[in-house]
Amino acid sequence: MPNPRDIRRRIKSVRSTAQITRAMQTVAASKMRKAQHATLLTRPFAQLLYRMQRKATTHARDFTHPLQAVRDVRTRAVILFGTDKGLCGALNSNLFRSAAQFDPATTLFITAGKRAAQFVARTRRQLAAEFTFGDSPRFAEARAIAGLARDLFLKGDVDQVLMIATRFVNTLVQQPIVVEFLPIGEITGLKIPGAESEAEMVLGYLFGHYLNIYVYRAMLEAKASEHSARMVAMKNATDSAVDLIKDLTLEYNTRRQGTITQELLEIAGGQLANN
């Protein structure tokens, strides 16, 4: 049974931990607000570009592009977004659970984030390339990831490219998603006379930028999700530490009161014996 001194030491230790988790919560909250703002600003532009691509494809009914080539999937690449650091709840484990469903023998991984690369190495899967990106993702980083995936597909090294990332819903909810990156889906529609050549020119220009924006948006969503998950995890850790301190303090006071009572009884018993 712990004595009051041991309990007091444990209270001090837990209080120090609570100070650390509270500080990490504050830092994560600050980064979360910036990441959320960047994500919400980018979504309308990405959606507009997507609508432009769909509309142009619809107008250019007979238009074909190598990035639209649909082939039997013998090998695929997976762009896997993870975090650089831990302490963000089940965010990474949910992503990696989705990634683990693909056959290691026929799947190449392009990782973004140190934890994603560690997962691939730990599970002995094929790593095509490893990328990192900071708390404020840069478009050049997205362009490099999209460029590699595009080259693998165009060269025929893979027949399909998927993306496993986290969709930011709100501070409390982040959803792991698996989406097809390549081939770019072809949408057929009515052929408008005189519009085909213009649509083809637009599409040829848009496809590359569309894929870059696609990756860039995924990076922003990943960071917003990471900081949100970490802030919630640190808040839960802080709250648990505060509750534990309250319980330990109550136990300390109870034992201390019992010790004082025992000492008083011993003193009173000694006096009676002397009398």
Coordinates of C-alpha atoms in Angstrom, one line a residue:
M1 CA 0.0 0.0 0.0
P2 CA 1.6 3.3 -1.0
N3 CA 2.4 5.8 1.8
P4 CA 1.6 9.5 1.6
R5 CA 5.1 10.3 0.4
D6 CA 4.8 8.0 -2.6
I7 CA 1.4 9.4 -3.5
R8 CA 2.7 12.9 -3.3
R9 CA 5.5 12.0 -5.7
R10 CA 3.0 10.4 -8.1
I11 CA 0.9 13.6 -8.0
K12 CA 3.9 15.7 -8.9
S13 CA 4.7 13.4 -11.8
V14 CA 1.2 13.4 -13.2
R15 CA 1.0 17.1 -12.8
S16 CA 4.1 17.5 -14.9
T17 CA 2.7 15.2 -17.5
A18 CA -0.5 17.3 -17.6
Q19 CA 1.5 20.5 -18.1
I20 CA 3.2 18.8 -21.1
T21 CA -0.1 17.6 -22.7
R22 CA -1.7 20.9 -22.1
A23 CA 1.1 22.7 -23.9
M24 CA 0.9 20.2 -26.8
Q25 CA -2.8 20.7 -26.9
T26 CA -2.3 24.5 -27.2
V27 CA 0.3 24.1 -30.0
A28 CA -1.9 21.6 -31.9
A29 CA -4.9 23.9 -31.6
S30 CA -3.0 26.8 -33.1
K31 CA -1.7 24.6 -36.0
M32 CA -5.2 23.1 -36.4
R33 CA -6.8 26.5 -37.0
K34 CA -4.3 27.4 -39.7
A35 CA -4.5 24.0 -41.4
Q36 CA -8.3 24.1 -41.3
H37 CA -8.4 27.5 -42.8
A38 CA -6.1 26.5 -45.6
T39 CA -8.1 23.4 -46.3
L40 CA -11.4 25.2 -46.5
L41 CA -10.0 27.8 -48.8
T42 CA -8.7 25.2 -51.2
R43 CA -11.8 23.1 -51.5
P44 CA -13.8 25.5 -53.7
F45 CA -10.9 25.9 -56.2
A46 CA -10.4 22.1 -56.3
Q47 CA -14.1 21.5 -56.8
L48 CA -14.2 24.2 -59.6
L49 CA -11.3 22.6 -61.4
Y50 CA -13.0 19.2 -61.1
R51 CA -16.2 20.5 -62.6
M52 CA -14.2 22.2 -65.4
Q53 CA -12.5 18.9 -66.2
R54 CA -15.8 17.0 -66.2
K55 CA -17.5 19.5 -68.4
A56 CA -14.6 19.6 -70.9
T57 CA -14.5 15.8 -71.0
T58 CA -18.2 15.7 -71.7
H59 CA -17.9 18.1 -74.6
A60 CA -14.9 16.2 -76.1
R61 CA -16.7 12.9 -76.4
D62 CA -14.1 11.3 -78.7
F63 CA -11.2 12.7 -76.9
T64 CA -8.7 10.2 -75.4
H65 CA -5.7 10.8 -73.2
P66 CA -3.0 8.4 -71.9
L67 CA -4.0 9.3 -68.4
Q68 CA -7.5 8.0 -69.1
A69 CA -6.3 4.5 -70.3
V70 CA -8.2 1.8 -68.5
R71 CA -6.2 -1.4 -68.2
D72 CA -6.5 -4.7 -66.5
V73 CA -5.0 -4.1 -63.0
R74 CA -2.0 -6.4 -62.6
T75 CA 0.0 -3.9 -60.5
R76 CA -1.1 -0.8 -58.7
A77 CA 0.5 2.1 -56.9
V78 CA -1.0 3.5 -53.6
I79 CA -0.2 7.0 -52.5
L80 CA -0.4 6.7 -48.7
F81 CA -0.6 9.8 -46.5
G82 CA 0.5 9.5 -42.9
T83 CA 1.7 11.8 -40.2
D84 CA 5.3 12.7 -39.3
K85 CA 4.6 12.4 -35.6
G86 CA 2.5 10.3 -33.3
L87 CA 0.1 11.2 -30.5
C88 CA -2.8 11.7 -32.8
G89 CA -5.2 9.0 -31.7
A90 CA -6.2 6.3 -34.1
L91 CA -5.6 8.5 -37.2
N92 CA -2.7 6.5 -38.6
S93 CA -4.0 3.1 -37.6
N94 CA -7.2 3.7 -39.5
L95 CA -5.3 4.7 -42.6
F96 CA -2.9 1.7 -42.4
R97 CA -5.8 -0.7 -41.9
S98 CA -7.1 0.4 -45.3
A99 CA -3.6 0.1 -46.8
A100 CA -3.1 -3.4 -45.4
Q101 CA -5.9 -4.7 -47.6
F102 CA -3.9 -4.5 -50.8
D103 CA -1.7 -7.4 -51.9
P104 CA 2.0 -6.6 -51.1
A105 CA 3.2 -8.6 -54.1
T106 CA 1.3 -6.4 -56.6
T107 CA 1.2 -3.0 -54.9
L108 CA 3.8 -0.2 -54.9
F109 CA 3.6 2.5 -52.2
I110 CA 4.3 6.1 -52.5
T111 CA 4.4 7.5 -49.0
A112 CA 3.9 11.0 -47.7
G113 CA 4.8 11.3 -44.0
K114 CA 7.3 9.4 -41.9
R115 CA 4.7 7.2 -40.2
A116 CA 3.5 6.0 -43.6
A117 CA 7.0 5.0 -44.7
Q118 CA 7.5 3.3 -41.3
F119 CA 4.3 1.2 -41.9
V120 CA 5.5 0.1 -45.4
A121 CA 8.9 -0.8 -44.0
R122 CA 7.5 -2.6 -41.0
T123 CA 5.1 -4.7 -43.1
R124 CA 7.7 -5.5 -45.7
R125 CA 5.8 -3.9 -48.6
Q126 CA 7.3 -2.3 -51.7
L127 CA 8.2 1.3 -51.4
A128 CA 8.5 3.3 -54.6
A129 CA 9.3 6.6 -53.0
E130 CA 9.1 8.4 -49.7
F131 CA 8.1 12.1 -49.4
T132 CA 7.7 14.4 -46.5
F133 CA 5.8 17.6 -46.1
G134 CA 5.6 20.2 -43.3
D135 CA 2.8 21.8 -41.3
S136 CA 2.3 24.2 -44.2
P137 CA 2.3 21.9 -47.3
R138 CA 3.8 23.5 -50.5
F139 CA 2.4 23.0 -54.0
A140 CA 5.8 22.0 -55.2
E141 CA 5.7 19.0 -52.8
A142 CA 2.3 18.0 -54.2
R143 CA 3.6 18.4 -57.8
A144 CA 6.5 16.0 -57.1
I145 CA 4.2 13.3 -55.7
A146 CA 1.6 13.6 -58.5
G147 CA 4.5 13.6 -61.1
L148 CA 5.9 10.4 -59.9
A149 CA 2.5 8.7 -59.8
R150 CA 1.8 10.0 -63.3
D151 CA 5.1 8.7 -64.7
L152 CA 4.6 5.3 -63.2
F153 CA 1.2 5.1 -64.9
L154 CA 2.2 6.4 -68.2
K155 CA 5.3 4.1 -68.4
G156 CA 3.0 1.1 -67.7
D157 CA 4.8 0.2 -64.5
V158 CA 1.4 0.3 -62.8
D159 CA -2.1 -0.1 -64.2
Q160 CA -3.9 1.9 -61.5
V161 CA -3.0 4.5 -58.9
L162 CA -5.0 4.8 -55.7
M163 CA -4.8 7.4 -52.9
I164 CA -5.3 6.6 -49.2
A165 CA -5.7 9.8 -47.2
T166 CA -7.8 11.4 -44.5
R167 CA -10.8 13.6 -45.2
F168 CA -11.2 16.4 -42.7
V169 CA -14.8 16.6 -41.6
N170 CA -14.5 18.6 -38.4
T171 CA -12.4 18.8 -35.3
L172 CA -13.8 15.6 -33.9
V173 CA -14.2 13.6 -37.1
Q174 CA -11.6 12.6 -39.7
Q175 CA -12.5 9.9 -42.2
P176 CA -10.0 7.6 -43.9
I177 CA -10.8 7.4 -47.7
V178 CA -9.6 5.3 -50.6
V179 CA -10.0 7.0 -54.0
E180 CA -8.9 6.3 -57.5
F181 CA -6.2 8.8 -58.7
L182 CA -5.4 7.2 -62.1
P183 CA -6.8 6.6 -64.6
I184 CA -8.8 9.8 -64.8
G185 CA -12.4 8.7 -65.3
E186 CA -13.8 9.3 -68.8
I187 CA -17.3 10.9 -68.9
T188 CA -19.2 10.6 -72.1
G189 CA -21.9 13.1 -73.3
L190 CA -23.3 14.9 -76.2
K191 CA -20.8 16.1 -78.8
I192 CA -21.1 19.8 -79.4
P193 CA -20.0 20.9 -82.9
G194 CA -17.1 23.2 -83.0
A195 CA -16.3 22.8 -79.3
E196 CA -14.3 19.6 -79.5
S197 CA -10.9 21.1 -80.4
E198 CA -11.1 23.7 -77.7
A199 CA -12.2 21.1 -75.2
E200 CA -9.3 18.9 -76.1
M201 CA -6.8 21.7 -75.7
V202 CA -8.3 22.6 -72.3
L203 CA -8.2 18.9 -71.2
G204 CA -4.6 18.4 -72.2
Y205 CA -3.7 21.4 -70.1
L206 CA -6.0 20.7 -67.2
F207 CA -5.2 17.0 -66.5
G208 CA -1.7 17.7 -65.2
H209 CA -2.8 20.6 -63.0
Y210 CA -5.9 18.7 -61.9
L211 CA -3.7 15.8 -60.5
N212 CA -1.4 18.3 -58.8
I213 CA -4.3 20.1 -57.1
Y214 CA -5.8 16.7 -56.2
V215 CA -2.6 15.8 -54.3
Y216 CA -2.2 19.2 -52.8
R217 CA -5.8 19.2 -51.4
A218 CA -5.1 15.7 -49.9
M219 CA -2.0 17.1 -48.2
L220 CA -4.0 20.0 -46.7
E221 CA -6.8 17.7 -45.6
A222 CA -4.2 15.4 -44.0
K223 CA -2.6 18.2 -42.0
A224 CA -5.9 19.5 -40.8
S225 CA -6.9 16.0 -39.7
E226 CA -3.6 15.4 -38.0
H227 CA -3.6 18.6 -35.9
S228 CA -7.3 18.1 -35.0
A229 CA -6.7 14.5 -34.0
R230 CA -3.6 15.5 -31.9
M231 CA -5.4 18.3 -30.2
V232 CA -8.3 16.1 -29.2
A233 CA -5.9 13.3 -28.0
M234 CA -3.9 15.8 -25.9
K235 CA -7.1 17.3 -24.5
N236 CA -8.3 13.8 -23.5
A237 CA -4.9 13.1 -22.0
T238 CA -4.9 16.4 -20.0
D239 CA -8.4 15.7 -18.7
S240 CA -7.5 12.2 -17.7
A241 CA -4.4 13.6 -15.8
V242 CA -6.5 16.2 -14.0
D243 CA -9.0 13.5 -13.0
L244 CA -6.1 11.3 -11.8
I245 CA -4.6 14.2 -9.8
K246 CA -8.0 14.7 -8.0
D247 CA -8.2 11.0 -7.1
L248 CA -4.6 10.9 -5.9
T249 CA -5.1 14.1 -3.9
L250 CA -8.2 12.6 -2.2
E251 CA -6.3 9.4 -1.5
Y252 CA -3.3 11.4 -0.2
N253 CA -5.5 13.5 2.2
T254 CA -7.3 10.4 3.4
R255 CA -4.0 8.6 4.2
R256 CA -2.5 11.7 5.7
Q257 CA -5.5 12.1 7.9
G258 CA -5.3 8.5 8.9
T259 CA -1.6 8.9 9.7
I260 CA -2.2 11.9 11.8
T261 CA -5.0 10.2 13.7
Q262 CA -2.8 7.2 14.3
E263 CA 0.0 9.4 15.7
L264 CA -2.5 11.2 18.0
L265 CA -3.8 7.8 19.2
E266 CA -0.2 6.7 19.9
I267 CA 0.6 9.9 21.8
A268 CA -2.6 9.6 23.8
G269 CA -1.9 5.9 24.5
G270 CA 1.7 6.8 25.7
Q271 CA 0.4 9.4 28.1
L272 CA -2.1 7.0 29.6
A273 CA 0.6 4.4 30.0
N274 CA 2.8 7.0 31.8
N275 CA -0.1 7.8 34.2

